Amino acid sequence: MGKGFFIRKTVGIVGIVLAAGAIATIIALSVVYSQEKSKNNENEVKPTGAVTTPVPTTEPSNEPWDQWRLPQTLSPQTYNVTLWPRLQPDATGLYIFRGLSSVVFRCVEKTNLILIHSNKLNMTLQPTLTALGSKPAPIIESIVMHTKTQYMAIHLKEELTAGESYELYTEFVGELADDLGGFYRSEYYENGVKKVVATTQMQATDARKAFPCFDEPAMKAVFHITLYHDPATVALSNGVMFNVSFWLSDEVNITVDDTFVTRTTFAPTEVMSTYLLAFIVSDFGFIEQNIDKLQIRIFARQEAINAGQGEYALSVTGTILKFFEDYYNVPYPLPKSDQIALPDFNAGAMENWGLITYRETALLYDEEISSNGNKERIVTIIAHELAHQWFGNLVTIRWWNDLWLNEGFASYVEYLGADKAEPTWNIKDLIVLNDVHRVFAIDALASSHPLSSKEEEIQRPEQISEVFDTISYSKGASVLRMLSDFLTETVFTQGLQTYLDHFKFNNTVYTDLWEHLQRAVDSSSSTPPRSVQDIMDRWVLQMGFPVVTINTETGQITQEHFLLDPETKPDRPSEFNYEWFVPISWTKKEAAQPLYWLLQKTMDQMKISGDEWVLANINVTGYYRVNYDNENWERLLNVLQTSRQSIPVINRAQIIDDAFNLAKAGIIETTLALRTTLFLASETEYMPWESALDNLDYFYLMFDRTEVYGPMQTYVGNKVEGLFDYFTRLTNWENLPPGHTDQYNQVNALRVACSTGNENCTTLVKTWFEQWMENPNVNPIKANLRSAVYCSAIAAGGEKEWNFAWEMFEKATVASEKDKLRAAMACASEPWLLNRYLKYTLDSNKIRKQDATSTIISIASNVVGQPLAWDFVRANWEYIFKQYGGGSFSFSNLINGITKRFSTEFELQQLIQFRDDNAHIGFGSGNLAIQQSIERTTANIKWVKNNQETVLEWFINPL
Ligand SMILES: *[C@@H]1O[C@H](CO)[C@@H](O)[C@H](O)[C@H]1NC(C)=O
Ligand SMILES: *[C@@H]1O[C@H](CO)[C@@H](O)[C@H](O)[C@H]1NC(C)=O
Ligand SMILES: *[C@@H]1O[C@H](CO)[C@@H](O)[C@H](O)[C@H]1NC(C)=O
Ligand SMILES: *[C@@H]1O[C@H](CO)[C@@H](O)[C@H](O)[C@H]1NC(C)=O
Ligand SMILES: [Zn+2]
């Protein structure tokens, strides 16, 4: 290796480095891999140099290379990175990439140590250091690779001089593994031919797996990227492609190491963070559109592009980009916007600056085959990633402890962007179901955590992975939406705009945003009762949220930390004693009242008289739950039954969700919560139905193995009958209902009617599926209904139906269709089918790695599959953990998913046993999830014990 790499004739990158810089100081040295992790204290010595200098292995732990954060001594300015991914395996069967990189950095504080991140890269040449100023560069004494902290430590004989710039040059080789992190490979088949894509996922800490770099978000620099690749492929990166290679009077097609390759050079990036870099080599196709001078392109497998699957994404991107330009009042910072769908991708999407990567299901849409849910996912994820192009990429958080601001913000404004592209959908309402209600369930646990963490608490890569959780995304979105609402959108956007302008190409902490919002408040007529910082500290620095209780008789209004299990105590103290400044929007019998601020634990001013009903937290803009005195609950139940239209549709969903959760926490009677579902008999709107079904789902989880099951099925079946008939009349199951959310509710009607045994429903579904099995080339099932139909048919069927679904799964060329079949196969009722399916999840030729955990979770949500999935995961934990990356955030989903049904003492013991048995392997980013599962199971046990009787009686006689 090493020698000769990339050097052709007289022109090579090394030659350029020598010509550009001062005299290079190449010395003999050794590269030593310190084996901090391994038990035998043996050093692996890589003798790339003439002299081998042994380096002591037992380092004191306060050495800089044992710290997880870089010292502030050096500051990177520019990188030149050239990478050559090999899309065919080498002689030993390994897929590799080769690279060379030079980084120019400034010395901020004198030091004789260069610490730079490098993970799983093998140096193929001795790194060299060049001084760019007048003084010569110090001589390199030794180089040590620290595998645990992922550094290359370069020890110098003398010190670097503060204020001077230096250039470090490295050549290396890395594995292009199928591990979904850093520079990795994705594989797929097209017309029977295996294709390989080289692609990247850097966030959070994997740029160091592609080339040596100062891999922290505040270490921004300019990147010059060059990719070598087969002439039949296309190379993409953050910058625009240079068509002419102007800096080398050389052709673009060259011969390197006897291989004919194309060299693609990209325009230098803006000043940016390493985690936002992307490099991709593929033979994908694309479609494009130019808006003003901006080039917008969508890339995907050629087959998908030819089938038009990129058209929808292309059609909404321009609109959304224009919307954000207005919203931020900053032009889109780059000359192009590429978006690409990858067959293997761990997250949903990644906002790499100018080259956004997606899972196929998050970008590709097929008019005939994809559902409206698929479409909504695409438009919201696109909006989310485009929002980051400014908020996150142009202005970046200083460290990962503030991730919630980055992700919470994008998760909020994705609704605004999507609404611009699909203005008839009322999509902004759905944040209440998708984010607010969803995160309430987690944030009500004593083991929750505050949005903001201290910088020192988030250090190691797996700690960083762990902050990519529902709290950061959904609670972040919820509290920012609340803030925007009480400041008014005008004031909020004004503060946001000056913040972006002031910090562009720079890094911030979250309080920088508060400061700019405060300035906007001060120059407006908006008058929140406390400063932005004072109000927000209470939502950001303490975990959880309040339940506000309004007593309409006394006028008293109080707040209390809402905990699902009232017997638990929050794991951590709060300097604010779990009190909040709560903005309360409210209505008194349809007459909207001025915003009311609850600034203490108890206040007395909310006077109501007579039989007026009161409703608070209008449209759930506030991040809190509401409870009332019994009389007001009765009045609300009455309004729901008699004139539900006087309550906004979002609040009809809220009343159900609040009531069910208050009941779970023992604050109101369970029967009162159940009574909030009585009005559903005449309700046809999606949000209340979805809210009820989500909450009843918990009852199914707890009771579907008990005697409660039968009466509960009867009750739910009766309620859904009206809805099923409504959609039968409206659509005859042939047509689409007009509204976006009506289309969702049509699916609910079918799914629930079938699962409660409605014969009209089961006959319909059976007929459709049989028709399809008879003629596999023509699928007669409407796109929106497929998930529900497939699941019902496979649940009712046996091996024949399952195998048919598997065959269709393997054949499908639209990723969202594959996903529907993959989820539906988990609905099977025969244990052996489910066990066989579980085995498939660990075979990446059958189920892609990116889909393994979600498939196991689907199987676990089936009552038959749950114990099978639990046994399977326990038996295979070590393998799953190692193969499927304990660092990836799907691990917390996996643990929460397979344990959510747990409600017996026996299951709790098993869970504790599992935790203890695997302590030596660990749970990676699932650590917190294990704790939460134990807490949830404990709460479930108590809840079932206290409620089973009552619930059974109520379902038998629902009043
Ligand atoms: C990096 O590459 C650019 C051209 O892409 C060149 O102008 C510059 O001199 C190079 N810098 C170094 C330090 O090699
Ligand atoms: C890097 O070196 C290690 C240890 O010699 C070896 O196992 C690994 O395969 C090498 N990686 C590549 C991509 O050559
Ligand atoms: C490089 O080679 C490819 C394939 O042979 C060819 O299509 C392309 O035009 C060549 N480019 C240049 C600049 O010569
Ligand atoms: C970035 O912001 C800091 C203050 O937060 C400031 O000191 C620094 O000069 C800024 N850097 C640039 C490049 O604007
Ligand atoms: Zn994001």
mmCIF file of C-alpha atoms in Angstrom, residues 532-825:
data_model
loop_
_atom_site.group_PDB
_atom_site.id
_atom_site.type_symbol
_atom_site.label_atom_id
_atom_site.label_comp_id
_atom_site.label_asym_id
_atom_site.label_seq_id
_atom_site.Cartn_x
_atom_site.Cartn_y
_atom_site.Cartn_z
ATOM 1 C CA VAL A 532 -37.915 35.299 27.214
ATOM 2 C CA GLN A 533 -35.056 33.710 29.117
ATOM 3 C CA ASP A 534 -36.940 33.608 32.426
ATOM 4 C CA ILE A 535 -39.974 32.029 30.850
ATOM 5 C CA MET A 536 -38.036 29.557 28.734
ATOM 6 C CA ASP A 537 -35.587 28.488 31.478
ATOM 7 C CA ARG A 538 -38.478 26.764 33.176
ATOM 8 C CA TRP A 539 -39.345 24.754 30.073
ATOM 9 C CA VAL A 540 -35.786 24.041 29.019
ATOM 10 C CA LEU A 541 -33.843 23.441 32.215
ATOM 11 C CA GLN A 542 -36.336 21.280 34.085
ATOM 12 C CA MET A 543 -37.826 18.116 32.683
ATOM 13 C CA GLY A 544 -41.513 17.377 32.435
ATOM 14 C CA PHE A 545 -44.475 19.719 32.191
ATOM 15 C CA PRO A 546 -47.361 20.856 34.369
ATOM 16 C CA VAL A 547 -50.948 19.790 34.615
ATOM 17 C CA VAL A 548 -53.011 22.931 35.088
ATOM 18 C CA THR A 549 -56.165 22.459 37.124
ATOM 19 C CA ILE A 550 -58.973 24.955 36.701
ATOM 20 C CA ASN A 551 -61.653 24.953 39.325
ATOM 21 C CA THR A 552 -64.589 26.755 37.750
ATOM 22 C CA GLU A 553 -66.391 26.994 41.050
ATOM 23 C CA THR A 554 -63.721 28.787 43.074
ATOM 24 C CA GLY A 555 -61.900 30.378 40.150
ATOM 25 C CA GLN A 556 -58.717 28.858 41.454
ATOM 26 C CA ILE A 557 -56.105 27.731 39.017
ATOM 27 C CA THR A 558 -53.098 25.640 40.044
ATOM 28 C CA GLN A 559 -50.208 23.843 38.454
ATOM 29 C CA GLU A 560 -48.448 20.656 39.372
ATOM 30 C CA HIS A 561 -45.665 18.590 37.810
ATOM 31 C CA PHE A 562 -47.490 15.909 35.840
ATOM 32 C CA LEU A 563 -46.165 12.399 36.484
ATOM 33 C CA LEU A 564 -47.786 9.346 34.947
ATOM 34 C CA ASP A 565 -46.994 7.354 38.035
ATOM 35 C CA PRO A 566 -47.867 9.646 40.940
ATOM 36 C CA GLU A 567 -45.847 7.513 43.342
ATOM 37 C CA THR A 568 -42.576 8.221 41.595
ATOM 38 C CA LYS A 569 -40.352 11.188 42.321
ATOM 39 C CA PRO A 570 -38.482 12.955 39.546
ATOM 40 C CA ASP A 571 -34.964 11.597 39.247
ATOM 41 C CA ARG A 572 -33.419 15.039 39.520
ATOM 42 C CA PRO A 573 -34.043 18.176 41.549
ATOM 43 C CA SER A 574 -35.087 21.375 39.810
ATOM 44 C CA GLU A 575 -34.025 24.866 40.775
ATOM 45 C CA PHE A 576 -37.526 25.978 39.791
ATOM 46 C CA ASN A 577 -39.266 23.393 42.002
ATOM 47 C CA TYR A 578 -41.131 22.023 39.036
ATOM 48 C CA GLU A 579 -43.117 25.177 38.516
ATOM 49 C CA TRP A 580 -43.532 26.889 35.183
ATOM 50 C CA PHE A 581 -44.668 30.210 33.740
ATOM 51 C CA VAL A 582 -47.673 28.906 31.856
ATOM 52 C CA PRO A 583 -49.405 30.833 29.062
ATOM 53 C CA ILE A 584 -53.057 29.827 29.237
ATOM 54 C CA SER A 585 -55.277 30.435 26.258
ATOM 55 C CA TRP A 586 -58.882 29.742 27.111
ATOM 56 C CA THR A 587 -62.478 29.955 26.066
ATOM 57 C CA LYS A 588 -65.570 30.510 28.132
ATOM 58 C CA LYS A 589 -68.532 28.983 26.343
ATOM 59 C CA GLU A 590 -67.206 29.727 22.847
ATOM 60 C CA ALA A 591 -66.056 33.240 23.739
ATOM 61 C CA ALA A 592 -62.262 33.449 23.470
ATOM 62 C CA GLN A 593 -60.617 35.107 26.481
ATOM 63 C CA PRO A 594 -57.346 37.063 26.632
ATOM 64 C CA LEU A 595 -54.193 35.019 27.255
ATOM 65 C CA TYR A 596 -53.791 34.347 30.965
ATOM 66 C CA TRP A 597 -50.375 33.794 32.578
ATOM 67 C CA LEU A 598 -50.089 31.384 35.460
ATOM 68 C CA LEU A 599 -46.924 32.645 37.158
ATOM 69 C CA GLN A 600 -47.157 30.847 40.486
ATOM 70 C CA LYS A 601 -48.245 27.530 41.800
ATOM 71 C CA THR A 602 -51.725 28.828 42.494
ATOM 72 C CA MET A 603 -53.616 31.905 41.370
ATOM 73 C CA ASP A 604 -57.150 32.928 42.047
ATOM 74 C CA GLN A 605 -58.434 35.108 39.272
ATOM 75 C CA MET A 606 -60.170 32.822 36.837
ATOM 76 C CA LYS A 607 -63.756 33.558 37.738
ATOM 77 C CA ILE A 608 -66.494 31.690 35.994
ATOM 78 C CA SER A 609 -70.150 31.836 36.813
ATOM 79 C CA GLY A 610 -73.214 29.726 36.225
ATOM 80 C CA ASP A 611 -73.252 26.809 33.876
ATOM 81 C CA GLU A 612 -70.737 28.124 31.362
ATOM 82 C CA TRP A 613 -68.169 25.568 30.265
ATOM 83 C CA VAL A 614 -64.503 26.440 30.210
ATOM 84 C CA LEU A 615 -61.927 25.050 27.862
ATOM 85 C CA ALA A 616 -58.202 25.805 28.189
ATOM 86 C CA ASN A 617 -55.128 25.375 26.016
ATOM 87 C CA ILE A 618 -56.895 26.203 22.777
ATOM 88 C CA ASN A 619 -55.427 24.230 19.881
ATOM 89 C CA VAL A 620 -52.896 22.851 22.351
ATOM 90 C CA THR A 621 -50.425 25.627 21.666
ATOM 91 C CA GLY A 622 -49.215 25.269 25.258
ATOM 92 C CA TYR A 623 -47.029 22.434 26.469
ATOM 93 C CA TYR A 624 -49.209 21.327 29.388
ATOM 94 C CA ARG A 625 -52.235 19.233 30.245
ATOM 95 C CA VAL A 626 -55.486 20.588 31.647
ATOM 96 C CA ASN A 627 -57.714 19.248 34.375
ATOM 97 C CA TYR A 628 -61.028 20.740 35.648
ATOM 98 C CA ASP A 629 -63.407 20.354 38.505
ATOM 99 C CA ASN A 630 -65.963 17.605 38.045
ATOM 100 C CA GLU A 631 -68.782 19.945 37.064
ATOM 101 C CA ASN A 632 -66.789 21.397 34.209
ATOM 102 C CA TRP A 633 -65.782 17.928 33.012
ATOM 103 C CA GLU A 634 -69.461 17.025 32.947
ATOM 104 C CA ARG A 635 -70.255 20.180 30.991
ATOM 105 C CA LEU A 636 -67.544 19.384 28.480
ATOM 106 C CA LEU A 637 -68.762 15.797 28.073
ATOM 107 C CA ASN A 638 -72.196 17.189 27.484
ATOM 108 C CA VAL A 639 -71.011 19.622 24.820
ATOM 109 C CA LEU A 640 -69.134 16.812 23.080
ATOM 110 C CA GLN A 641 -72.317 14.737 22.970
ATOM 111 C CA THR A 642 -74.705 17.492 21.970
ATOM 112 C CA SER A 643 -72.831 20.175 20.028
ATOM 113 C CA ARG A 644 -69.268 19.016 19.575
ATOM 114 C CA GLN A 645 -68.667 21.563 16.783
ATOM 115 C CA SER A 646 -68.390 24.334 19.394
ATOM 116 C CA ILE A 647 -65.153 22.743 20.542
ATOM 117 C CA PRO A 648 -62.273 23.092 18.055
ATOM 118 C CA VAL A 649 -61.324 19.786 16.482
ATOM 119 C CA ILE A 650 -57.817 19.831 17.998
ATOM 120 C CA ASN A 651 -59.326 20.277 21.440
ATOM 121 C CA ARG A 652 -61.695 17.378 20.884
ATOM 122 C CA ALA A 653 -58.510 15.317 20.479
ATOM 123 C CA GLN A 654 -56.936 17.063 23.473
ATOM 124 C CA ILE A 655 -59.837 16.384 25.850
ATOM 125 C CA ILE A 656 -59.544 12.669 25.138
ATOM 126 C CA ASP A 657 -55.775 12.590 25.481
ATOM 127 C CA ASP A 658 -55.697 14.679 28.646
ATOM 128 C CA ALA A 659 -58.490 12.681 30.247
ATOM 129 C CA PHE A 660 -56.885 9.306 29.526
ATOM 130 C CA ASN A 661 -53.542 10.437 30.875
ATOM 131 C CA LEU A 662 -54.966 12.154 33.926
ATOM 132 C CA ALA A 663 -56.774 8.909 34.646
ATOM 133 C CA LYS A 664 -53.584 6.946 34.212
ATOM 134 C CA ALA A 665 -51.928 9.206 36.762
ATOM 135 C CA GLY A 666 -54.802 8.646 39.167
ATOM 136 C CA ILE A 667 -55.978 12.265 39.023
ATOM 137 C CA ILE A 668 -59.427 11.541 37.569
ATOM 138 C CA GLU A 669 -61.519 8.382 37.334
ATOM 139 C CA THR A 670 -60.712 5.950 34.527
ATOM 140 C CA THR A 671 -64.408 5.834 33.703
ATOM 141 C CA LEU A 672 -64.420 9.603 33.111
ATOM 142 C CA ALA A 673 -61.668 9.103 30.547
ATOM 143 C CA LEU A 674 -63.556 6.297 28.870
ATOM 144 C CA ARG A 675 -66.649 8.486 28.715
ATOM 145 C CA THR A 676 -64.753 11.021 26.561
ATOM 146 C CA THR A 677 -64.967 8.428 23.772
ATOM 147 C CA LEU A 678 -68.762 8.125 23.836
ATOM 148 C CA PHE A 679 -69.258 10.958 21.357
ATOM 149 C CA LEU A 680 -67.191 9.141 18.744
ATOM 150 C CA ALA A 681 -70.325 7.354 17.624
ATOM 151 C CA SER A 682 -71.156 10.494 15.670
ATOM 152 C CA GLU A 683 -67.659 11.904 15.141
ATOM 153 C CA THR A 684 -66.109 11.677 11.680
ATOM 154 C CA GLU A 685 -63.038 13.895 12.119
ATOM 155 C CA TYR A 686 -59.612 12.303 12.150
ATOM 156 C CA MET A 687 -57.914 14.017 15.086
ATOM 157 C CA PRO A 688 -60.361 12.994 17.837
ATOM 158 C CA TRP A 689 -60.537 9.477 16.449
ATOM 159 C CA GLU A 690 -56.806 9.110 16.230
ATOM 160 C CA SER A 691 -56.394 10.459 19.746
ATOM 161 C CA ALA A 692 -58.926 7.957 21.057
ATOM 162 C CA LEU A 693 -57.406 5.045 19.162
ATOM 163 C CA ASP A 694 -53.926 5.937 20.414
ATOM 164 C CA ASN A 695 -55.190 5.929 23.953
ATOM 165 C CA LEU A 696 -57.310 2.802 23.582
ATOM 166 C CA ASP A 697 -54.238 1.157 22.162
ATOM 167 C CA TYR A 698 -52.835 1.240 25.675
ATOM 168 C CA PHE A 699 -55.912 -0.625 26.884
ATOM 169 C CA TYR A 700 -55.331 -3.208 24.172
ATOM 170 C CA LEU A 701 -51.703 -3.584 25.192
ATOM 171 C CA MET A 702 -52.660 -4.104 28.803
ATOM 172 C CA PHE A 703 -55.785 -6.166 28.369
ATOM 173 C CA ASP A 704 -55.743 -8.098 25.116
ATOM 174 C CA ARG A 705 -54.640 -11.180 26.997
ATOM 175 C CA THR A 706 -57.409 -10.846 29.617
ATOM 176 C CA GLU A 707 -61.173 -11.151 29.943
ATOM 177 C CA VAL A 708 -61.481 -7.414 29.257
ATOM 178 C CA TYR A 709 -60.652 -8.081 25.626
ATOM 179 C CA GLY A 710 -64.113 -9.292 24.482
ATOM 180 C CA PRO A 711 -66.234 -6.458 25.919
ATOM 181 C CA MET A 712 -63.626 -3.908 24.802
ATOM 182 C CA GLN A 713 -63.790 -5.246 21.240
ATOM 183 C CA THR A 714 -67.575 -5.022 21.308
ATOM 184 C CA TYR A 715 -67.479 -1.427 22.533
ATOM 185 C CA VAL A 716 -64.889 -0.251 20.022
ATOM 186 C CA GLY A 717 -66.675 -2.179 17.263
ATOM 187 C CA ASN A 718 -69.932 -0.388 18.048
ATOM 188 C CA LYS A 719 -68.280 2.991 18.017
ATOM 189 C CA VAL A 720 -66.521 2.430 14.712
ATOM 190 C CA GLU A 721 -69.592 1.119 12.938
ATOM 191 C CA GLY A 722 -70.856 4.628 12.278
ATOM 192 C CA LEU A 723 -67.529 5.679 10.882
ATOM 193 C CA PHE A 724 -67.287 2.635 8.652
ATOM 194 C CA ASP A 725 -70.769 3.275 7.273
ATOM 195 C CA TYR A 726 -69.962 6.945 6.812
ATOM 196 C CA PHE A 727 -67.000 6.133 4.608
ATOM 197 C CA THR A 728 -68.909 3.425 2.799
ATOM 198 C CA ARG A 729 -71.522 6.019 1.847
ATOM 199 C CA LEU A 730 -68.948 8.672 1.074
ATOM 200 C CA THR A 731 -66.519 6.598 -0.959
ATOM 201 C CA ASN A 732 -67.911 3.110 -1.494
ATOM 202 C CA TRP A 733 -64.256 2.159 -0.842
ATOM 203 C CA GLU A 734 -63.602 3.078 -4.456
ATOM 204 C CA ASN A 735 -62.990 6.809 -4.176
ATOM 205 C CA LEU A 736 -60.769 9.006 -2.095
ATOM 206 C CA PRO A 737 -62.433 11.130 0.535
ATOM 207 C CA PRO A 738 -61.738 14.799 -0.205
ATOM 208 C CA GLY A 739 -59.595 15.984 2.709
ATOM 209 C CA HIS A 740 -56.096 14.834 3.641
ATOM 210 C CA THR A 741 -57.030 13.898 7.196
ATOM 211 C CA ASP A 742 -60.319 12.362 6.000
ATOM 212 C CA GLN A 743 -58.174 10.000 4.005
ATOM 213 C CA TYR A 744 -56.414 9.027 7.210
ATOM 214 C CA ASN A 745 -59.695 8.494 8.951
ATOM 215 C CA GLN A 746 -60.925 6.300 6.132
ATOM 216 C CA VAL A 747 -57.991 4.034 6.909
ATOM 217 C CA ASN A 748 -58.836 4.115 10.619
ATOM 218 C CA ALA A 749 -62.404 3.122 9.810
ATOM 219 C CA LEU A 750 -61.270 0.135 7.778
ATOM 220 C CA ARG A 751 -58.527 -0.947 10.143
ATOM 221 C CA VAL A 752 -60.610 -0.789 13.301
ATOM 222 C CA ALA A 753 -63.777 -2.189 11.741
ATOM 223 C CA CYS A 754 -61.823 -5.188 10.472
ATOM 224 C CA SER A 755 -59.913 -5.707 13.695
ATOM 225 C CA THR A 756 -63.144 -5.700 15.679
ATOM 226 C CA GLY A 757 -64.634 -8.267 13.344
ATOM 227 C CA ASN A 758 -67.026 -6.152 11.247
ATOM 228 C CA GLU A 759 -68.067 -8.642 8.582
ATOM 229 C CA ASN A 760 -68.609 -6.115 5.817
ATOM 230 C CA CYS A 761 -65.061 -5.045 6.397
ATOM 231 C CA THR A 762 -63.437 -8.454 6.592
ATOM 232 C CA THR A 763 -65.257 -9.585 3.448
ATOM 233 C CA LEU A 764 -64.063 -6.544 1.521
ATOM 234 C CA VAL A 765 -60.499 -7.042 2.588
ATOM 235 C CA LYS A 766 -60.489 -10.762 1.924
ATOM 236 C CA THR A 767 -61.883 -10.255 -1.569
ATOM 237 C CA TRP A 768 -59.316 -7.625 -2.480
ATOM 238 C CA PHE A 769 -56.406 -9.685 -1.245
ATOM 239 C CA GLU A 770 -57.638 -12.822 -3.012
ATOM 240 C CA GLN A 771 -58.003 -10.903 -6.237
ATOM 241 C CA TRP A 772 -54.454 -9.777 -5.889
ATOM 242 C CA MET A 773 -53.183 -13.274 -5.145
ATOM 243 C CA GLU A 774 -54.940 -14.538 -8.248
ATOM 244 C CA ASN A 775 -53.371 -11.900 -10.402
ATOM 245 C CA PRO A 776 -50.163 -10.674 -8.765
ATOM 246 C CA ASN A 777 -49.429 -8.265 -11.586
ATOM 247 C CA VAL A 778 -52.490 -6.161 -10.886
ATOM 248 C CA ASN A 779 -52.884 -4.991 -7.309
ATOM 249 C CA PRO A 780 -56.536 -3.915 -6.913
ATOM 250 C CA ILE A 781 -56.018 -2.422 -3.433
ATOM 251 C CA LYS A 782 -56.094 1.359 -3.140
ATOM 252 C CA ALA A 783 -52.756 2.838 -2.121
ATOM 253 C CA ASN A 784 -53.983 4.446 1.109
ATOM 254 C CA LEU A 785 -55.677 1.274 2.281
ATOM 255 C CA ARG A 786 -52.865 -1.137 1.599
ATOM 256 C CA SER A 787 -51.219 -1.163 5.030
ATOM 257 C CA ALA A 788 -54.517 -1.922 6.719
ATOM 258 C CA VAL A 789 -55.632 -4.458 4.123
ATOM 259 C CA TYR A 790 -52.354 -6.340 4.019
ATOM 260 C CA CYS A 791 -52.253 -6.576 7.782
ATOM 261 C CA SER A 792 -55.843 -7.841 8.107
ATOM 262 C CA ALA A 793 -55.439 -10.342 5.294
ATOM 263 C CA ILE A 794 -52.182 -11.745 6.624
ATOM 264 C CA ALA A 795 -53.560 -11.906 10.166
ATOM 265 C CA ALA A 796 -56.582 -13.841 8.922
ATOM 266 C CA GLY A 797 -54.536 -15.975 6.547
ATOM 267 C CA GLY A 798 -51.778 -18.541 6.934
ATOM 268 C CA GLU A 799 -48.612 -19.622 5.226
ATOM 269 C CA LYS A 800 -49.977 -19.074 1.719
ATOM 270 C CA GLU A 801 -50.838 -15.422 2.321
ATOM 271 C CA TRP A 802 -47.588 -14.820 4.160
ATOM 272 C CA ASN A 803 -45.456 -16.334 1.450
ATOM 273 C CA PHE A 804 -47.303 -14.361 -1.175
ATOM 274 C CA ALA A 805 -46.598 -11.165 0.747
ATOM 275 C CA TRP A 806 -42.932 -12.114 1.025
ATOM 276 C CA GLU A 807 -42.747 -12.712 -2.716
ATOM 277 C CA MET A 808 -44.362 -9.325 -3.407
ATOM 278 C CA PHE A 809 -42.001 -7.735 -0.878
ATOM 279 C CA GLU A 810 -38.974 -9.081 -2.695
ATOM 280 C CA LYS A 811 -40.346 -7.962 -6.046
ATOM 281 C CA ALA A 812 -41.459 -4.460 -5.087
ATOM 282 C CA THR A 813 -39.428 -1.615 -6.539
ATOM 283 C CA VAL A 814 -41.105 1.186 -4.588
ATOM 284 C CA ALA A 815 -39.646 1.453 -1.108
ATOM 285 C CA SER A 816 -42.882 2.553 0.559
ATOM 286 C CA GLU A 817 -44.639 -0.520 -0.857
ATOM 287 C CA LYS A 818 -41.893 -2.712 0.566
ATOM 288 C CA ASP A 819 -42.347 -1.035 3.939
ATOM 289 C CA LYS A 820 -46.084 -1.709 3.968
ATOM 290 C CA LEU A 821 -45.572 -5.386 3.211
ATOM 291 C CA ARG A 822 -42.738 -5.614 5.715
ATOM 292 C CA ALA A 823 -44.948 -4.227 8.478
ATOM 293 C CA ALA A 824 -47.920 -6.365 7.436
ATOM 294 C CA MET A 825 -45.982 -9.625 7.559
#
